C-alpha cells in the first residue's frame, strides 16, 4: 500500500493517510481502492480491536473528493455512479465491524468531512488550520457521499443546512460546539486522545454529548418544525441566488428527501442530484474558477522571475481609508511589522485606529485569541516622520491621488529606504511610469492597486511599468498573496483592468438613468443577472466623485466612447458623493442604505418613465463591458482571458456562474455580440461600435478559451 500505512498500538490500528507527492489528501479512485483493501485487512486481523485514522500531511486532513475527477466526467450517469461509489465506501466505513475514530488536524472538507462523519467518533485539534466544512455548493455541486444525510442526523437539519447551503467551513471549536466533533484537543495530544477514544469504543464505553439546544429540539424534533426550517431555508436561498445557482436548492431537496424517506432513499436522491449538477454549466464554470485561482497562486507574474524578496517590515505612507486598510490587513494576514506614516500625528492616530479595527474584528469573530490580538496590535506603529523606514523591504503609498504628491513621496522614501526596497503605489488612475519618472531606482517601482475595503476585497492588481524589474513584480505578487489576495498582473494602461472595463458599464448605467429608467430598476436587473449589487449602488459605494474622476481619466486616454455623462457632475455638485457623504442615489441613515432618493431625478433633469425592459437594461450594460473587455485584452492589459475573468469576478463581483466577461462572451458567441453591438451603435451611438477584437473573433469564429 502506497497511500495508507498502519501500525498496531495495543489493539488499535493507527492508520495514516498520506498521498505520496500530493500537497493535500483527496479521496480519489486510487484512495478508494486502497481504503477497501485496508479495511479488509483490518477486519481480518483479530488483534485489531479498533481503528484510529490520521493524516500524514502537516496541515491537511482530507480536502475532499478529487475535483480533477469531476472535470473528466462525461455523463450524468457517470457522475451519479461516482457519487454512488463514494457513498458505498463510506457505508463500508460506517458499518465497519470495529470502531473507527478520526483524528482531525488541518482542512477536513467535502468528502473529507463526509468520511469523518461516517467514522464513529471524531477528535479534532484546536488549531486555526483545522477547518471543517462542506464547500461543495461553491463548486456548484452538493455533498454527495452521504453528507446531506449524515450531517443533519448528527446536528439537526437547521444547523446542517446552515453549513451545507453556505458552503462555509468552521473552525474546530465551532464544529465542537455544533456537535460535529466529539472532542477538541491541542494538536500535540491529538494522536494520544484519538487512540484512547478508539480503545474506549472497543471496550464498549461510549459517550456522546447532547446537542442542538432548545431551539434545535423545537425545530428539528418534529415534522412541523422541520417544515418551517425548510421553508425558511428555501426562501433564503432564492433571495440570495435569484434562482441562478441550482446547487443549494438541490442540497435542500437531498436533505429533505432523506429526512422524510430514510437514509437509503436520501442517498439515492443525493447521488441523482449530484449527477445532474456535476455536469451542469454552472458547476463547470465554478470549477474552472477554482482551477484558475489555483493556477494564479503559483504564478509570479513574469515568466522565470526570481523568487519574491522577503518582506519582514512594511511601510505605508498615507493613513487614510486605503492606507489603514492595507496596514491592518497586513498585520492580520502576514503578521509582520507595519509602520504607518502621514503628515501629522492626528491623522496617523486615526489611521492606526482604523487599522486596529481590522484586528479587533478578527477578535470579535473569534478568529484569533486575546493573546494573538495583543501581539498583532503591537505590530502596528506610526509616525509623522520617516523613522523606521530604514528597515522596510516594501513601502506602499496611498496618499492623495495627484502625480506631484506621489512623486514627492517617492523621492522622500527613496532617501530613507534600504537600496533594495520596493516602492509600490496604490494609485488607481495615475500611470506607474509617470510616478517612476521621479525615481532613482525605477526598476523597483511598481503599482499595487487594492480595492476598497482592503480587508474584504479579494483582488489585487499588480502593475509593473516598462522599467520595473522582474523581482520587483514577484515581490509585489508574493506579498499580495501573503495578504490572502488573488493577484493579477496587469499592464500600466489607464484604468488598468478593473476600472477600464467597469467604466463603460457605469457610464451606461448613467445613460439609462438619463433616458428615464429608475435607479432601483437598473440595480434590480443587474442583481437578477447575478451581480452582488447593481451599478447605481456600486457608484454610491465607490463614491460618485471618485467614479467620475476615474471616468474622466479614461475619457482623456480613450476619447469619446468612455465619456461619462455630464449629468453625474450635477450630483457631485449637490454634495451627493454616495454612502460616505450619507447621500447619493440612495438615502442613508445611520450607515444603512434606504430607498432611492427621488430628488436625484430633477437634478438629472429626467422623469422616470419605466420605458425600457429589464432584458434591454442588462444587454446594454453587459455588452458595453464585454466590448471593452475584449478590446483591453487585445491590447494586452491582462495577460490572458483567465486573468481578465478572475479580475472581474473578484474585483467587482461579475457573476461567477457566468465565468467572467470573456467566458460569457464566448458563451454568447462573438458573432451574436458583434451583431447586437452593431444594432446598439446604430440606435444609441458610437460608444457601442464593436471593438476590433469582437469583429475579429466574430469573423474568424474564434473563442477566447479553447
Ligand atoms: N481535489 C483536487 N485537488 C485539490 C483539492 C481537491 N478537493 N483540494 C485541494 N487540491 C489541490 C489544489 O488544487 C492544489 O493543487 P496544486 O498544488 O497542484 O495547485 C493543492 O491541492 C493545494 O491547494 P491550495 O493551493 O488551495 O492549498 P491551501 O493550503 O491554500 O488550501 C485547501 C488547502 C483549504 C484544502 C483548499 O485547497 C481547498 O479549499 N480545496 C477545495 C476543497 C473542496 O472544495 N472540497 C470539496 C471537494 S468536492 C467533494 O468533496 C464532493 C463530495 O461531496 C462527493
XYZ file of C-alpha atoms in Angstrom, residues 96-561:
466
model
C -17.298 -1.456 9.811
C -17.251 -4.192 12.400
C -14.743 -2.353 14.614
C -14.994 1.234 15.867
C -13.237 3.871 13.737
C -12.087 7.199 15.162
C -10.999 10.143 13.008
C -8.157 12.260 14.436
C -8.563 15.500 12.533
C -5.895 18.137 12.097
C -5.979 20.571 9.177
C -8.594 21.067 6.465
C -11.351 18.479 6.666
C -13.581 19.430 3.779
C -16.225 17.992 1.497
C -15.697 14.253 1.084
C -13.097 14.545 3.893
C -15.751 15.633 6.367
C -18.151 13.073 4.939
C -15.546 10.409 5.707
C -15.151 11.757 9.252
C -18.939 11.749 9.665
C -19.018 8.078 8.682
C -16.494 7.306 11.439
C -17.911 6.516 14.850
C -16.088 9.289 16.725
C -14.236 12.477 15.854
C -11.403 14.136 17.731
C -10.113 17.423 16.291
C -7.133 19.628 17.042
C -7.952 23.094 18.291
C -5.759 24.783 15.708
C -6.531 27.577 13.205
C -5.671 25.231 10.334
C -8.311 22.746 11.412
C -11.371 23.747 9.434
C -14.371 21.524 8.876
C -16.942 22.136 6.204
C -18.896 21.065 3.165
C -17.846 23.583 0.490
C -19.428 21.647 -2.406
C -22.034 24.370 -3.049
C -19.193 26.697 -4.024
C -18.345 24.284 -6.810
C -21.964 24.120 -7.973
C -22.474 20.585 -6.598
C -23.733 19.139 -3.322
C -22.214 16.890 -0.671
C -22.900 13.555 -2.327
C -21.018 10.990 -0.270
C -23.708 10.977 2.381
C -23.064 14.493 3.713
C -26.651 15.607 3.102
C -27.792 12.637 5.186
C -25.270 12.181 7.993
C -24.773 15.821 8.971
C -28.461 16.634 9.608
C -28.832 13.382 11.528
C -25.871 14.347 13.689
C -26.506 18.038 14.383
C -30.089 18.656 13.245
C -31.480 19.935 9.960
C -31.272 23.609 10.838
C -27.571 23.656 11.741
C -26.695 21.254 8.901
C -28.461 23.398 6.308
C -26.645 26.475 7.594
C -23.354 24.747 6.825
C -24.298 22.988 3.604
C -26.071 25.927 1.953
C -23.375 28.469 2.810
C -20.559 26.083 1.840
C -18.523 27.749 4.527
C -16.044 25.940 6.737
C -15.949 26.239 10.501
C -13.095 26.260 12.974
C -12.728 23.161 15.125
C -14.083 24.943 18.216
C -17.292 25.876 16.402
C -17.582 22.350 14.991
C -17.225 21.084 18.548
C -19.986 23.412 19.758
C -22.198 22.228 16.914
C -21.596 18.623 17.858
C -19.723 17.592 14.704
C -16.597 16.981 16.736
C -16.755 14.859 19.873
C -13.503 16.004 21.483
C -11.401 19.102 20.971
C -7.748 18.855 21.967
C -4.410 20.629 21.466
C -2.578 19.340 18.350
C 0.234 17.851 20.439
C -2.075 15.261 22.062
C -4.418 14.609 19.128
C -2.940 11.173 18.409
C -2.981 10.013 22.013
C -6.537 11.150 22.668
C -7.896 9.687 19.423
C -6.199 6.358 20.118
C -7.548 6.376 23.674
C -11.041 7.073 22.306
C -10.698 4.151 19.887
C -9.688 1.901 22.745
C -12.647 3.087 24.838
C -15.038 2.444 21.985
C -13.601 -1.050 21.518
C -14.409 -1.721 25.160
C -17.966 -0.601 24.554
C -17.624 2.649 26.503
C -19.485 5.220 24.504
C -20.229 8.797 25.403
C -21.953 11.255 23.132
C -22.839 14.815 24.061
C -26.372 16.140 23.683
C -26.556 18.808 21.073
C -28.891 21.141 19.306
C -30.185 23.110 22.318
C -33.792 24.036 22.947
C -34.378 25.732 19.580
C -32.883 22.754 17.766
C -35.158 20.402 19.700
C -38.165 22.562 18.899
C -37.419 22.838 15.188
C -35.695 19.575 14.331
C -37.564 17.260 16.624
C -40.943 17.345 14.893
C -42.198 17.377 11.287
C -43.901 20.753 11.639
C -40.759 22.439 12.940
C -38.774 20.822 10.177
C -41.221 22.051 7.569
C -40.657 25.563 8.858
C -36.870 25.123 8.698
C -37.055 24.015 5.065
C -39.484 26.726 4.062
C -37.283 29.439 5.573
C -34.112 27.968 4.056
C -35.701 27.820 0.612
C -36.849 31.416 0.841
C -33.373 32.500 1.906
C -31.702 30.548 -0.907
C -33.970 32.085 -3.539
C -33.412 35.583 -2.152
C -29.652 35.068 -2.286
C -29.233 33.231 -5.564
C -32.107 34.757 -7.560
C -32.505 31.266 -8.935
C -29.133 31.485 -10.704
C -27.481 28.659 -8.749
C -29.222 25.254 -8.760
C -26.965 23.520 -6.180
C -28.355 24.983 -2.927
C -31.929 24.062 -3.871
C -30.765 20.575 -4.831
C -28.977 20.186 -1.480
C -32.113 21.297 0.304
C -34.048 18.657 -1.604
C -31.480 15.937 -0.806
C -31.644 16.700 2.931
C -35.445 16.957 2.941
C -35.879 13.755 0.955
C -33.553 11.812 3.236
C -35.226 13.000 6.416
C -38.675 12.160 5.042
C -37.897 8.847 3.350
C -34.939 7.448 5.230
C -31.190 7.233 4.743
C -31.147 4.822 1.801
C -33.632 6.837 -0.243
C -31.852 10.038 0.744
C -28.534 8.686 -0.540
C -30.118 7.655 -3.809
C -31.610 11.131 -4.319
C -28.339 12.792 -3.291
C -26.377 10.846 -5.922
C -29.004 11.513 -8.586
C -28.934 15.254 -7.950
C -25.128 15.216 -7.921
C -25.210 13.557 -11.353
C -27.141 16.467 -12.812
C -25.229 19.200 -11.011
C -21.730 17.895 -11.766
C -22.395 18.115 -15.487
C -24.180 21.473 -15.293
C -22.793 24.561 -16.918
C -22.837 26.427 -13.585
C -20.701 23.785 -11.886
C -18.265 23.659 -14.790
C -17.836 27.447 -14.518
C -17.290 27.360 -10.765
C -14.770 24.535 -11.047
C -12.920 26.488 -13.753
C -12.698 29.391 -11.304
C -11.285 27.042 -8.651
C -8.570 25.898 -11.077
C -7.849 29.407 -12.365
C -7.452 30.728 -8.817
C -5.148 27.840 -8.002
C -3.009 28.496 -11.096
C -2.747 32.142 -10.145
C -1.481 31.162 -6.703
C 1.609 29.726 -8.377
C 2.117 32.480 -10.916
C 4.767 35.057 -10.060
C 3.598 37.406 -12.785
C 6.680 37.246 -15.002
C 7.938 34.033 -16.593
C 11.162 32.962 -14.920
C 11.118 35.802 -12.370
C 13.410 35.394 -9.378
C 11.554 34.465 -6.180
C 9.998 37.304 -4.182
C 12.274 39.218 -1.814
C 11.461 38.538 1.806
C 9.329 41.246 3.416
C 9.581 41.452 7.200
C 8.537 45.067 7.564
C 6.035 47.034 5.523
C 5.902 50.809 5.492
C 2.724 52.576 4.452
C 2.555 56.252 3.538
C -0.885 57.824 3.832
C -3.109 56.767 6.706
C -6.490 57.335 5.068
C -9.035 54.610 4.485
C -6.872 52.692 1.970
C -3.560 53.081 3.822
C -5.093 51.992 7.119
C -6.812 49.094 5.341
C -3.502 47.910 3.881
C -1.783 48.259 7.266
C -4.478 46.382 9.195
C -4.775 43.637 6.590
C -1.004 43.140 6.551
C -0.834 42.705 10.297
C -3.753 40.287 10.356
C -2.730 38.204 7.339
C 1.065 38.361 7.256
C 1.764 39.053 10.945
C 4.668 41.403 10.241
C 5.696 44.863 11.449
C 3.867 47.748 9.810
C 4.926 51.380 10.021
C 2.271 53.928 9.080
C 3.267 57.475 8.159
C 1.234 60.577 7.468
C 1.773 64.333 7.515
C 0.613 64.868 11.094
C 0.112 62.778 14.194
C -3.649 63.298 14.368
C -4.039 61.589 11.006
C -1.607 58.857 11.963
C -3.626 58.165 15.116
C -6.829 57.947 13.101
C -5.203 55.575 10.612
C -3.811 53.366 13.368
C -7.245 53.204 14.990
C -8.790 52.145 11.676
C -6.072 49.512 11.160
C -6.636 48.269 14.698
C -10.344 47.928 13.942
C -9.454 45.266 11.379
C -7.539 43.338 14.049
C -10.391 43.887 16.531
C -12.867 42.437 14.079
C -10.879 39.194 13.990
C -11.127 39.004 17.754
C -14.860 39.747 17.756
C -15.383 36.991 15.211
C -13.248 34.714 17.385
C -10.733 34.114 14.621
C -7.886 34.988 16.984
C -7.310 34.756 20.716
C -6.852 37.752 23.024
C -3.183 36.901 23.209
C -2.815 36.915 19.403
C -4.810 40.135 19.261
C -2.379 41.846 21.620
C 0.573 40.558 19.611
C -0.888 41.761 16.293
C -1.841 45.190 17.618
C 1.721 45.601 18.872
C 2.987 45.137 15.313
C 1.320 48.405 14.261
C 3.205 51.626 14.760
C 3.051 55.098 13.280
C 4.879 58.357 12.879
C 4.736 61.725 11.144
C 8.377 61.185 10.144
C 10.058 58.552 8.018
C 11.576 56.911 11.090
C 11.550 53.148 10.847
C 11.533 53.185 7.040
C 15.224 52.249 7.004
C 14.286 48.647 7.799
C 11.329 48.265 5.418
C 11.713 45.971 2.417
C 8.477 47.269 0.886
C 6.655 50.585 1.062
C 3.146 51.137 -0.257
C 1.981 54.688 -0.745
C -1.713 55.506 -0.520
C -1.564 59.302 -0.492
C -3.663 61.851 -2.334
C -4.348 60.898 -5.969
C -2.108 63.573 -7.511
C 1.049 62.949 -9.532
C 3.192 65.646 -7.888
C 2.289 64.472 -4.383
C 3.068 60.845 -5.209
C 6.370 61.739 -6.834
C 7.329 63.790 -3.805
C 6.561 60.840 -1.516
C 8.594 58.562 -3.785
C 11.634 60.867 -3.563
C 11.353 61.110 0.203
C 11.022 57.344 0.546
C 13.988 56.581 -1.662
C 16.106 58.823 0.567
C 15.407 56.691 3.644
C 14.625 53.174 2.373
C 17.243 50.427 2.035
C 18.652 50.382 -1.518
C 16.920 47.091 -2.281
C 13.427 48.113 -1.115
C 10.431 48.114 -3.422
C 8.249 51.214 -3.738
C 4.632 50.448 -4.615
C 1.895 52.921 -5.418
C -1.742 52.204 -4.681
C -2.875 54.615 -7.373
C -5.986 53.786 -9.346
C -5.637 56.416 -12.041
C -2.035 57.593 -12.448
C 0.321 55.693 -14.779
C 3.067 53.972 -12.779
C 5.613 55.035 -15.398
C 4.779 58.698 -14.690
C 5.276 58.232 -10.946
C 8.524 56.361 -11.614
C 9.910 59.328 -13.595
C 10.831 60.809 -10.218
C 12.659 57.648 -9.117
C 16.356 56.993 -8.794
C 15.633 53.268 -8.867
C 12.755 52.996 -11.348
C 13.282 49.232 -11.591
C 11.997 48.996 -8.001
C 8.811 50.989 -8.585
C 5.507 49.222 -9.190
C 1.747 49.627 -8.790
C -0.268 47.651 -6.227
C -3.908 48.555 -6.734
C -6.001 47.385 -3.795
C -9.784 47.534 -3.738
C -11.886 49.033 -1.016
C -12.426 47.880 1.700
C -8.974 46.297 1.593
C -9.628 43.761 4.336
C -12.581 42.276 2.484
C -11.919 42.679 -1.239
C -10.143 39.597 -2.581
C -8.393 41.105 -5.618
C -5.099 42.923 -6.074
C -3.894 44.346 -9.373
C -0.094 44.481 -9.642
C 1.116 46.893 -12.279
C 4.719 46.837 -13.484
C 5.851 49.795 -15.593
C 8.218 49.293 -18.530
C 11.294 49.774 -16.322
C 10.127 47.550 -13.442
C 12.463 44.619 -12.706
C 11.079 41.041 -12.654
C 11.929 40.582 -8.979
C 10.017 43.748 -8.087
C 6.994 42.119 -9.751
C 7.418 38.810 -7.947
C 7.890 40.616 -4.616
C 4.642 42.585 -5.086
C 2.770 39.486 -6.257
C 4.169 37.353 -3.433
C 3.322 39.988 -0.848
C -0.225 40.369 -2.201
C -0.660 36.644 -1.862
C 0.539 36.748 1.741
C -2.304 39.189 2.337
C -4.678 36.499 1.074
C -5.353 38.283 -2.198
C -5.795 36.776 -5.617
C -3.313 38.716 -7.696
C -3.423 39.573 -11.381
C -0.559 41.325 -13.121
C -1.850 43.996 -15.484
C -0.374 46.469 -17.941
C 0.369 50.040 -16.994
C -2.536 51.411 -19.034
C -5.217 53.898 -17.889
C -7.739 52.299 -15.529
C -5.632 49.127 -15.500
C -8.093 46.238 -15.957
C -10.895 46.507 -13.427
C -11.682 50.211 -13.765
C -11.189 50.064 -17.509
C -13.969 47.534 -18.010
C -16.146 48.967 -15.234
C -16.143 52.469 -16.767
C -18.328 51.751 -19.812
C -20.655 49.721 -17.583
C -21.044 52.584 -15.084
C -21.372 55.131 -17.854
C -24.104 53.109 -19.488
C -25.934 52.897 -16.163
C -25.873 56.701 -16.064
C -27.109 56.826 -19.670
C -30.019 54.579 -18.747
C -30.882 56.857 -15.838
C -30.843 59.826 -18.169
C -33.206 58.085 -20.522
C -35.723 57.752 -17.691
C -35.046 54.318 -16.189
C -35.435 54.278 -12.419
C -32.223 53.787 -10.436
C -33.595 50.837 -8.466
C -34.867 49.224 -11.658
C -31.328 49.251 -13.083
C -29.923 47.798 -9.886
C -32.604 45.134 -9.695
C -31.978 43.977 -13.264
C -28.246 43.536 -12.658
C -28.701 41.796 -9.302
C -31.069 39.392 -11.013
C -28.369 38.877 -13.669
C -26.048 37.823 -10.860
C -24.063 40.827 -9.619
C -23.939 41.220 -5.821
C -25.083 44.851 -6.156
C -26.291 46.886 -9.105
C -24.228 49.634 -10.785
C -26.066 52.528 -9.129
C -25.450 51.109 -5.674
C -21.865 50.455 -6.712
C -21.482 54.119 -7.709
C -22.685 55.106 -4.238
C -20.263 52.658 -2.618
C -17.241 53.700 -4.656
C -18.102 57.409 -4.322
C -19.699 59.279 -7.219
C -16.846 61.804 -7.243
C -14.234 59.031 -7.301
C -16.023 57.238 -10.139
C -16.378 60.468 -12.039
C -12.665 61.212 -11.687
C -11.728 57.704 -12.833
C -14.021 58.059 -15.839
C -12.506 61.434 -16.734
C -9.053 59.868 -16.749
C -10.293 57.159 -19.087
C -12.017 59.686 -21.289
C -8.776 61.656 -21.568
C -6.995 58.471 -22.634
C -9.579 56.841 -24.874
C -11.805 59.680 -26.023
C -15.461 59.794 -26.750
C -16.525 56.214 -26.145
